[in-house]
XYZ file of C-alpha atoms in Angstrom:
102
model
C 87.364 74.725 87.038
C 83.878 75.451 88.369
C 82.004 74.712 85.130
C 84.166 71.766 84.047
C 82.896 68.194 84.351
C 86.434 67.108 85.218
C 90.033 68.256 85.330
C 92.457 66.021 83.430
C 96.125 66.383 84.337
C 98.338 63.963 82.332
C 101.625 65.087 83.844
C 104.756 63.025 83.228
C 106.573 64.631 86.171
C 105.214 66.822 88.914
C 106.972 68.547 91.759
C 103.858 69.090 93.846
C 100.602 69.240 91.911
C 99.039 72.593 92.775
C 96.589 72.431 89.819
C 95.123 69.245 91.334
C 94.415 71.085 94.587
C 93.030 74.114 92.730
C 90.562 71.884 90.901
C 89.452 70.192 94.130
C 88.921 73.524 95.880
C 86.648 74.484 92.983
C 84.666 71.247 93.231
C 86.010 69.821 89.994
C 86.582 66.042 89.835
C 90.258 65.277 89.180
C 91.753 62.685 86.842
C 95.531 62.677 86.913
C 98.666 60.659 86.337
C 99.405 58.014 88.924
C 103.073 59.013 89.043
C 105.398 61.306 90.940
C 103.755 63.253 93.780
C 100.253 63.254 92.280
C 98.820 60.235 94.150
C 99.953 61.826 97.409
C 98.424 65.174 96.486
C 95.150 63.742 95.157
C 94.739 60.986 97.736
C 91.490 59.021 97.508
C 89.722 62.002 95.920
C 91.185 61.629 92.412
C 91.128 58.984 89.683
C 94.564 57.952 88.422
C 95.758 56.797 85.018
C 98.975 55.889 83.251
C 99.854 59.001 81.195
C 101.620 56.836 78.604
C 98.442 54.848 77.886
C 95.753 56.863 76.058
C 93.282 53.993 76.474
C 93.631 54.196 80.266
C 93.067 57.963 80.197
C 89.994 57.556 77.956
C 88.525 54.801 80.151
C 88.843 56.856 83.343
C 87.531 59.985 81.633
C 84.485 58.233 80.206
C 83.596 56.754 83.608
C 83.570 60.256 85.099
C 81.828 62.008 82.202
C 79.049 59.428 81.969
C 78.174 59.306 85.669
C 76.847 62.228 87.628
C 77.009 60.016 90.725
C 80.751 59.437 90.307
C 81.354 63.152 89.709
C 79.372 64.059 92.815
C 81.246 61.517 94.956
C 84.586 62.760 93.637
C 83.586 66.337 94.362
C 82.671 65.490 97.972
C 85.896 63.502 98.465
C 87.855 66.421 96.984
C 86.295 68.926 99.394
C 87.137 66.614 102.282
C 90.661 65.876 101.047
C 91.610 69.522 100.555
C 91.151 70.147 104.283
C 94.431 68.260 104.832
C 96.415 71.043 103.202
C 97.060 74.102 105.351
C 97.288 77.181 103.107
C 99.931 78.881 105.248
C 102.237 75.865 105.231
C 101.847 75.331 101.489
C 102.445 79.023 100.767
C 105.605 78.987 102.896
C 106.899 75.859 101.157
C 106.322 77.385 97.724
C 108.005 80.636 98.725
C 110.972 78.748 100.210
C 111.321 76.870 96.942
C 111.241 80.067 94.882
C 113.722 81.794 97.204
C 116.112 78.856 96.966
C 116.385 79.474 93.212
C 118.141 82.828 93.663
């Protein structure tokens, strides 16, 4: 994530969106689907697209790739947004989910 200009996550269904948070922690601007839980996970720090529309994905991606200013703003918003997620609570929720599958 650290050397990438952006992280693109065209998920059609997402239970939580951990890769989005991983990218933000690493300072990588996030572009992701505007469906399921992803808008909640990414908040105002990510750009959203319709995963069924390649033109929408390309438009959002080009705006990020062509502007260092946008990437920098997204990185700062990502660092700020990630503070809302307590690692201990998230870890417990993930473990509870895994344990419920037994």
